[in-house]
Short mmCIF file of C-alpha atoms in Angstrom, two decimals:
data_model
loop_
_atom_site.label_atom_id
_atom_site.label_comp_id
_atom_site.label_asym_id
_atom_site.label_seq_id
_atom_site.Cartn_x
_atom_site.Cartn_y
_atom_site.Cartn_z
CA MET P 1 36.25 48.16 74.02
CA LYS P 2 35.94 50.44 70.97
CA PRO P 3 39.32 49.49 69.46
CA ILE P 4 38.37 45.83 69.85
CA ILE P 5 34.97 46.38 68.15
CA GLN P 6 36.59 48.32 65.31
CA LEU P 7 39.10 45.51 64.83
CA GLN P 8 36.32 42.95 64.67
CA LEU P 9 34.44 45.04 62.09
CA LEU P 10 37.55 45.37 59.95
CA ILE P 11 38.14 41.60 60.07
CA LEU P 12 34.48 40.96 59.10
CA LEU P 13 34.66 43.44 56.21
CA PHE P 14 37.88 41.87 54.95
CA PHE P 15 36.31 38.39 55.13
CA MET P 16 33.22 39.52 53.16
CA GLN P 17 35.37 41.09 50.45
CA ALA P 18 37.44 37.92 50.19
CA CYS P 19 34.33 35.75 49.77
CA ALA P 20 32.60 38.01 47.22
CA PRO P 21 34.45 36.69 44.09
CA GLU P 22 33.74 33.10 45.15
CA GLN P 23 30.04 33.93 45.50
CA GLN P 24 30.01 35.58 42.09
CA THR P 25 31.75 32.58 40.58
CA ALA P 26 29.29 30.26 42.26
CA GLY P 27 26.44 32.33 40.78
CA LYS P 28 27.89 32.02 37.33
CA ASP P 29 28.30 28.28 37.73
CA THR P 30 24.53 27.89 38.22
CA ILE P 31 23.89 28.73 34.54
CA GLN P 32 22.99 25.38 32.97
CA GLU P 33 24.67 24.03 29.88
CA TYR P 34 22.55 23.06 26.84
CA PRO P 35 23.71 21.49 23.57
CA VAL P 36 23.04 23.68 20.55
CA THR P 37 23.65 23.33 16.82
CA THR P 38 23.98 25.84 14.01
CA ILE P 39 21.35 26.00 11.29
CA GLU P 40 22.91 26.37 7.84
CA HIS P 41 21.76 26.10 4.23
CA GLN P 42 22.74 22.78 2.69
CA GLU P 43 21.71 20.20 0.12
CA ALA P 44 20.39 17.02 1.65
CA VAL P 45 18.33 13.91 1.08
CA ILE P 46 15.57 13.35 3.59
CA ASN P 47 13.84 9.99 3.91
CA THR P 48 10.10 10.51 4.21
CA GLU P 49 7.98 7.65 5.50
CA TYR P 50 4.33 6.72 4.99
CA PRO P 51 2.27 3.76 6.23
CA ALA P 52 1.39 1.39 3.39
CA THR P 53 -0.72 -1.67 2.70
CA LEU P 54 0.75 -4.46 0.56
CA GLU P 55 -1.20 -6.35 -2.07
CA GLY P 56 -0.14 -8.96 -4.61
CA GLN P 57 -0.54 -8.23 -8.30
CA GLN P 58 -3.44 -10.69 -8.30
CA ASN P 59 -5.74 -11.70 -5.46
CA ILE P 60 -8.23 -14.12 -6.98
CA GLU P 61 -11.17 -15.46 -5.05
CA ILE P 62 -11.88 -19.08 -5.93
CA ARG P 63 -15.64 -19.67 -5.92
CA PRO P 64 -17.69 -22.62 -7.19
CA LYS P 65 -19.96 -22.00 -10.19
CA ILE P 66 -22.26 -24.87 -9.28
CA ASP P 67 -24.00 -26.23 -6.21
CA GLY P 68 -22.56 -29.30 -4.54
CA PHE P 69 -20.45 -30.76 -1.77
CA VAL P 70 -16.68 -30.35 -1.43
CA GLY P 71 -15.53 -33.79 -2.51
CA GLN P 72 -11.73 -33.42 -2.50
CA ILE P 73 -9.19 -30.78 -1.55
CA PHE P 74 -5.87 -31.17 -3.38
CA VAL P 75 -3.86 -28.32 -1.80
CA ASP P 76 -3.10 -26.99 1.66
CA GLU P 77 -3.21 -23.47 3.00
CA GLY P 78 -0.07 -21.50 2.14
CA ALA P 79 0.92 -23.83 -0.69
CA ALA P 80 2.45 -22.42 -3.87
CA VAL P 81 0.44 -23.46 -6.92
CA LYS P 82 0.82 -23.14 -10.68
CA LYS P 83 -1.73 -21.98 -13.20
CA GLY P 84 -4.05 -24.88 -14.10
CA GLN P 85 -3.21 -26.93 -11.00
CA LEU P 86 -6.21 -28.78 -9.55
CA LEU P 87 -7.40 -27.28 -6.26
CA PHE P 88 -10.85 -28.74 -5.46
CA ARG P 89 -13.34 -31.24 -6.76
CA ILE P 90 -17.04 -30.65 -6.13
CA ASN P 91 -19.27 -33.69 -5.69
CA ALA P 92 -22.33 -32.92 -7.84
CA PRO P 93 -23.77 -36.16 -9.38
CA GLN P 94 -26.67 -34.28 -10.95
CA TYR P 95 -24.32 -32.89 -13.59
CA GLU P 96 -23.13 -36.38 -14.53
CA GLN P 97 -26.78 -37.32 -14.98
CA GLU P 98 -27.34 -34.25 -17.15
CA VAL P 99 -24.50 -35.39 -19.43
CA ARG P 100 -26.02 -38.83 -19.81
CA THR P 101 -29.46 -37.32 -20.45
CA ALA P 102 -28.09 -34.94 -23.05
CA ALA P 103 -26.21 -37.75 -24.80
CA ALA P 104 -29.42 -39.81 -24.97
CA ALA P 105 -31.30 -36.79 -26.32
CA ILE P 106 -28.76 -36.51 -29.12
CA LYS P 107 -29.24 -40.14 -30.13
CA ASN P 108 -33.01 -39.68 -30.17
CA ALA P 109 -32.71 -36.50 -32.21
CA GLU P 110 -30.35 -38.18 -34.67
CA ALA P 111 -32.86 -40.98 -35.18
CA GLU P 112 -35.65 -38.50 -35.88
CA VAL P 113 -33.44 -36.64 -38.35
CA ASN P 114 -32.69 -39.87 -40.17
CA THR P 115 -36.43 -40.66 -40.31
CA ALA P 116 -37.15 -37.19 -41.70
CA LYS P 117 -34.45 -37.63 -44.34
CA MET P 118 -35.98 -40.93 -45.42
CA GLN P 119 -39.34 -39.20 -45.78
CA VAL P 120 -37.81 -36.56 -48.02
CA GLU P 121 -36.03 -39.18 -50.11
CA LYS P 122 -39.33 -41.08 -50.46
CA THR P 123 -41.35 -38.01 -51.42
CA LEU P 124 -38.93 -36.55 -53.95
CA PRO P 125 -39.36 -39.11 -56.82
CA LEU P 126 -43.12 -39.13 -56.34
CA VAL P 127 -43.21 -35.39 -56.86
CA LYS P 128 -41.05 -35.66 -59.98
CA GLU P 129 -43.42 -38.22 -61.48
CA GLY P 130 -46.41 -36.02 -60.61
CA ILE P 131 -47.96 -38.59 -58.38
CA ILE P 132 -48.10 -36.15 -55.43
CA SER P 133 -47.98 -32.38 -55.22
CA ASP P 134 -45.01 -30.17 -54.28
CA TYR P 135 -46.76 -29.50 -51.00
CA GLU P 136 -45.88 -32.95 -49.71
CA LEU P 137 -42.18 -32.42 -50.52
CA LYS P 138 -42.09 -29.00 -48.91
CA SER P 139 -43.78 -30.41 -45.82
CA ALA P 140 -41.21 -33.22 -45.62
CA ASN P 141 -38.32 -30.71 -45.95
CA PHE P 142 -39.77 -28.49 -43.24
CA ASN P 143 -40.06 -31.51 -40.95
CA LEU P 144 -36.43 -32.42 -41.68
CA HIS P 145 -35.27 -28.90 -40.80
CA ALA P 146 -37.23 -29.05 -37.55
CA LYS P 147 -35.65 -32.36 -36.62
CA GLU P 148 -32.17 -31.01 -37.45
CA ALA P 149 -32.85 -28.04 -35.17
CA VAL P 150 -33.81 -30.41 -32.37
CA LEU P 151 -30.57 -32.30 -32.94
CA ALA P 152 -28.54 -29.08 -32.79
CA GLN P 153 -30.30 -28.14 -29.57
CA ALA P 154 -29.56 -31.57 -28.09
CA ARG P 155 -25.87 -31.22 -29.00
CA ALA P 156 -25.78 -27.77 -27.36
CA GLY P 157 -27.38 -29.28 -24.29
CA LEU P 158 -24.61 -31.87 -24.12
CA ILE P 159 -21.97 -29.15 -24.38
CA ASN P 160 -23.63 -27.22 -21.53
CA ALA P 161 -23.92 -30.37 -19.44
CA ARG P 162 -20.26 -31.19 -19.98
CA THR P 163 -19.33 -27.57 -19.13
CA ASN P 164 -21.26 -27.80 -15.87
CA LEU P 165 -19.63 -31.13 -15.14
CA GLY P 166 -16.26 -29.49 -15.79
CA TYR P 167 -17.06 -26.95 -13.07
CA THR P 168 -16.83 -29.75 -10.53
CA ALA P 169 -13.03 -29.65 -11.00
CA ILE P 170 -11.68 -26.27 -9.85
CA SER P 171 -8.16 -25.33 -10.97
CA SER P 172 -5.96 -22.35 -10.16
CA PRO P 173 -6.37 -19.50 -12.69
CA ALA P 174 -2.84 -18.19 -12.02
CA ASP P 175 0.45 -18.90 -10.29
CA GLY P 176 0.26 -17.92 -6.64
CA VAL P 177 -0.09 -18.87 -3.02
CA VAL P 178 -3.18 -20.47 -1.53
CA GLY P 179 -4.91 -18.59 1.27
CA SER P 180 -7.16 -19.95 3.98
CA ILE P 181 -9.59 -22.77 3.16
CA PRO P 182 -12.75 -22.23 5.22
CA TYR P 183 -14.76 -25.12 3.73
CA LYS P 184 -13.60 -28.64 4.48
CA THR P 185 -14.46 -31.92 2.76
CA GLY P 186 -18.20 -32.56 2.82
CA SER P 187 -19.23 -28.89 3.13
CA LEU P 188 -22.14 -27.72 1.00
CA VAL P 189 -21.10 -24.85 -1.28
CA SER P 190 -22.61 -22.80 -4.07
CA SER P 191 -21.91 -19.76 -6.19
CA THR P 192 -23.73 -17.64 -3.59
CA SER P 193 -21.72 -18.87 -0.58
CA ALA P 194 -20.61 -16.07 1.73
CA GLN P 195 -16.94 -17.05 1.61
CA PRO P 196 -14.83 -18.22 -1.32
CA LEU P 197 -13.32 -21.69 -1.29
CA THR P 198 -9.94 -19.98 -0.99
CA THR P 199 -7.92 -17.12 -2.44
CA VAL P 200 -4.94 -17.48 -4.76
CA SER P 201 -2.54 -14.56 -4.45
CA ASN P 202 0.01 -13.94 -7.16
CA ILE P 203 2.82 -12.32 -5.16
CA ALA P 204 5.66 -12.53 -7.66
CA ARG P 205 5.22 -8.77 -7.70
CA VAL P 206 3.60 -6.75 -4.91
CA PHE P 207 2.23 -3.23 -4.71
CA ALA P 208 2.48 -0.84 -1.77
CA TYR P 209 -0.55 1.44 -1.52
CA PHE P 210 -0.24 4.66 0.49
CA SER P 211 -1.50 8.22 0.38
CA PHE P 212 -0.49 11.89 0.53
CA ASN P 213 -2.64 14.69 1.79
CA GLU P 214 -3.23 17.46 -0.73
CA LYS P 215 -0.49 19.73 0.63
CA GLN P 216 2.07 16.92 0.73
CA PHE P 217 1.14 15.98 -2.80
CA LEU P 218 1.70 19.51 -4.13
CA ASP P 219 4.96 19.97 -2.21
CA PHE P 220 6.21 16.60 -3.36
CA THR P 221 5.44 16.90 -7.07
CA GLU P 222 6.85 20.43 -7.34
CA GLY P 223 10.30 18.97 -6.80
CA PHE P 224 10.27 16.75 -9.91
CA ALA P 225 10.68 17.70 -13.54
CA GLY P 226 8.08 16.87 -16.15
CA LYS P 227 5.20 18.41 -18.05
CA ASN P 228 2.64 15.96 -16.72
CA MET P 229 2.31 13.43 -13.95
CA ASN P 230 3.56 10.52 -16.07
CA ASP P 231 6.75 12.45 -16.79
CA LYS P 232 7.16 13.26 -13.10
CA LEU P 233 6.76 9.59 -12.18
CA LYS P 234 9.77 8.79 -14.35
CA HIS P 235 11.88 11.14 -12.23
CA PHE P 236 10.78 9.71 -8.89
CA PRO P 237 13.70 8.07 -7.07
CA ALA P 238 13.72 4.42 -6.12
CA VAL P 239 11.84 3.80 -2.88
CA SER P 240 12.43 1.42 0.02
CA LEU P 241 10.11 -0.69 2.11
CA LEU P 242 10.29 -1.21 5.87
CA LEU P 243 8.59 -4.42 6.90
CA ALA P 244 6.49 -4.84 10.04
CA ASN P 245 9.50 -6.02 12.08
CA GLY P 246 11.45 -2.86 11.18
CA THR P 247 13.85 -4.49 8.70
CA GLU P 248 14.38 -2.95 5.28
CA TYR P 249 13.25 -5.10 2.36
CA ALA P 250 16.13 -6.03 0.07
CA GLU P 251 14.44 -5.07 -3.20
CA LYS P 252 13.99 -1.43 -4.22
CA GLY P 253 10.67 -0.31 -5.65
CA HIS P 254 9.45 2.30 -8.09
CA MET P 255 6.51 4.64 -8.12
CA GLU P 256 3.99 3.44 -10.70
CA SER P 257 0.76 5.38 -10.40
CA ILE P 258 -0.93 8.32 -8.72
CA GLY P 259 -4.68 8.41 -8.23
CA GLY P 260 -6.59 10.86 -10.39
CA LEU P 261 -8.98 11.89 -7.60
CA ILE P 262 -8.62 13.52 -4.20
CA ASN P 263 -10.85 11.89 -1.62
CA THR P 264 -13.32 14.59 -0.60
CA GLU P 265 -13.73 13.07 2.87
CA THR P 266 -10.07 12.57 3.79
CA GLY P 267 -8.32 14.93 1.35
CA ALA P 268 -5.95 12.09 0.43
CA VAL P 269 -4.34 11.22 -2.90
CA ASN P 270 -3.66 7.51 -3.39
CA LEU P 271 -0.29 6.34 -4.73
CA ARG P 272 1.17 2.96 -5.66
CA ALA P 273 4.73 1.67 -5.72
CA GLY P 274 5.72 -1.72 -7.14
CA PHE P 275 8.27 -4.18 -5.75
CA SER P 276 9.48 -7.49 -7.13
CA ASN P 277 9.04 -10.40 -4.70
CA PRO P 278 11.00 -13.32 -6.14
CA ASP P 279 11.33 -15.21 -2.83
CA GLY P 280 7.73 -14.65 -1.72
CA THR P 281 8.89 -12.86 1.44
CA ILE P 282 6.04 -10.36 1.25
CA ARG P 283 2.50 -11.65 1.54
CA SER P 284 -0.61 -9.96 0.30
CA GLY P 285 -2.47 -8.03 2.98
CA ALA P 286 0.63 -7.24 5.05
CA SER P 287 1.39 -3.78 6.42
CA ALA P 288 4.65 -1.90 5.96
CA THR P 289 6.18 1.56 5.78
CA ILE P 290 7.30 3.00 2.48
CA ARG P 291 10.38 5.21 2.58
CA ILE P 292 10.83 7.84 -0.13
CA PRO P 293 14.07 9.83 -0.44
CA VAL P 294 13.41 13.52 -1.07
CA LYS P 295 16.28 15.68 -2.29
CA VAL P 296 16.11 19.27 -1.07
CA LYS P 297 18.45 22.04 -2.19
CA ASN P 298 19.52 25.03 -0.10
CA ALA P 299 17.49 23.69 2.80
CA LEU P 300 17.51 24.69 6.46
CA LEU P 301 17.47 21.43 8.40
CA ILE P 302 16.54 21.08 12.05
CA PRO P 303 16.61 17.83 13.98
CA ALA P 304 13.16 16.59 14.87
CA LYS P 305 14.30 16.18 18.49
CA ALA P 306 15.08 19.94 18.61
CA THR P 307 11.38 20.76 18.18
CA TYR P 308 8.27 20.31 20.24
CA GLU P 309 4.59 20.99 19.85
CA MET P 310 2.74 23.65 21.81
CA GLN P 311 -0.94 24.38 21.15
CA GLU P 312 -0.74 22.60 17.79
CA LYS P 313 2.27 24.72 16.76
CA LEU P 314 5.80 23.49 16.19
CA MET P 315 8.33 25.34 18.32
CA ALA P 316 12.12 25.61 18.53
CA VAL P 317 14.37 27.37 21.05
CA VAL P 318 16.84 29.86 19.54
CA VAL P 319 19.77 31.09 21.61
CA ASN P 320 21.86 34.19 20.86
CA LYS P 321 25.60 34.60 21.41
CA ASN P 322 24.97 35.99 24.90
CA GLY P 323 23.15 32.85 25.94
CA MET P 324 19.64 34.36 26.00
CA VAL P 325 16.95 32.06 24.60
CA LYS P 326 13.84 32.82 22.62
CA VAL P 327 11.06 30.33 21.94
CA THR P 328 10.23 30.56 18.22
CA GLU P 329 7.40 29.14 16.15
CA ILE P 330 8.62 27.46 12.97
CA GLU P 331 6.97 26.26 9.79
CA ILE P 332 8.28 23.11 8.12
CA MET P 333 7.86 21.37 4.79
CA ASP P 334 5.01 18.92 5.15
CA ILE P 335 6.99 15.76 4.45
CA PRO P 336 7.16 13.44 7.45
CA SER P 337 10.62 12.35 8.49
CA GLY P 338 11.90 10.53 11.51
CA GLU P 339 15.10 12.57 11.98
CA PHE P 340 15.00 15.99 10.34
CA TYR P 341 12.58 18.70 9.26
CA VAL P 342 13.04 21.18 6.44
CA VAL P 343 12.37 24.64 7.86
CA LYS P 344 10.35 26.96 5.63
CA LYS P 345 9.82 29.83 8.07
CA GLY P 346 10.92 30.96 11.52
CA LEU P 347 14.70 30.30 11.43
CA ASN P 348 17.60 31.81 9.56
CA ALA P 349 20.97 30.49 8.50
CA GLY P 350 23.46 30.85 11.34
CA ASP P 351 20.89 30.56 14.14
CA TRP P 352 21.74 28.46 17.15
CA VAL P 353 18.99 26.10 18.30
CA VAL P 354 18.88 24.02 21.44
CA THR P 355 18.79 20.32 20.58
CA GLU P 356 17.99 18.75 23.96
CA GLY P 357 16.01 19.61 27.08
CA MET P 358 14.41 22.72 25.61
CA GLY P 359 10.91 21.92 26.87
CA GLY P 360 11.41 23.81 30.15
CA LEU P 361 13.05 26.92 28.67
CA THR P 362 11.19 30.23 28.40
CA ASP P 363 11.96 33.54 26.72
CA GLY P 364 14.79 35.40 28.40
CA THR P 365 16.30 32.41 30.16
CA ARG P 366 20.09 32.52 30.17
CA ILE P 367 21.90 29.30 29.36
CA LYS P 368 25.42 28.22 28.57
CA PRO P 369 25.32 27.01 24.93
CA VAL P 370 27.58 24.09 24.09
CA LEU P 371 27.98 24.06 20.31
CA SER P 372 27.73 20.59 18.80
CA GLN P 373 28.69 19.45 15.32
CA GLN P 374 26.85 21.10 12.44
CA LEU P 375 23.99 19.12 10.93
CA THR P 376 25.25 16.76 8.27
CA ALA P 377 23.44 13.54 9.15
CA ALA P 378 20.79 13.95 6.47
CA LYS P 379 23.21 14.86 3.74
CA LYS P 380 24.05 12.13 1.25
#
C-alpha cells in the first residue's frame, strides 16, 4: 500500500505545481483596467460659462398721464412699432371741455383788454389838456396791465388744456416691441394705476447681465493688460451667448461695463456684455448663458470628469507607474467650465490621473492603467 500512496502523493504534487502558474495568472487578471491621461503644461483656451439675464437697451413702461377710460387700442401684443406710432387713445371728455372753457376765457380776457385800452386812449388827451389829473391815466394803465395779465393767464390755460387733451393720444416713445396689454377697451386707468398700459422694449441691441464673485473677478482681470478697468475691457475677447434651448446665438458680443461696487451681501460684481439683435431673436427678460473664452498659458488641465467632490474638496486619483493609486486633493482656478479645470495646486506635469470610475478607488489600490490620448481638447 505504501508505494501506491507515495505514487498518489507524487501525482497530486505534480498536479498542484502544474496549476500554480495558471492560478497566478488568474490572480493577475483580476486587476481592473482604468483609463488614465497624462497631465502636461500647455497653452489653452477654456470657455467659462455664467448664467445671464437679457434686457433690451430700452424697456419703457407706457403709462397714462391723465385719468380716463381706454377708448381705443391700436396695436397688439408682440407687435413691432416705430417711434411716434399711436398706441392708445384715452377717452377723457373733461379735457375737451377744458379746452373749450379756456378758449372762451381767452375771448373774454381779450374783450376786457380792449376795453382797458379804450379807457387809456380816452384818458390820455384829457390829461394832456389838464382836464383830469395824471392819477386817472396811471389808474387806467394799471387796469390795462391787469387785464393783459388775465389774458396771458387765459392763453396759458388753453395751452395746458390742449396739452392734457394731447395726453389722451399715447404714442410710442421709441422703436421696439409691444409687451402685454393688461387693460382692455373700456378699462378705467390713471397715472397711479398699478400696471402700465404696456411696455415697449427696444431690442435692436440687448445686454446680458451676469456676475463674478470677488475671487473670480480678481483671477479674471489679472489675465488682461491695461492700467485701469476701461483698458482691460478693451482686451476682453468676444463672448458668445447660449440661448435657453442650448443653441449658440449667431452674433458675438463684447464686454461693455463692470460694476463699481461689490455686493456686500452676495460678494458679487455685476458685469454687462452687449449683443446686436437685428432679427429680434432675443427678447427682453429672457435667460441665457454667457460663454467667455479664457486663454491660459502654461496651464495644467484636468478634465472635469476626472474629478469629484468629497467633503467640499475637489479630488483626483493619481496613479504611479506601478499601478498604485493615491487620492489627491487639488486646487483649481475659480473659473467655471463644463469640460476642463485649470489646476493650481495638487498635481504636477507628467502625473497620470484616472479619468473614469475613480469614485470607488482608495489609496493603495492597484489598477492596470490604460493610457489615453493626452489632453488637447481645450487647446485652440
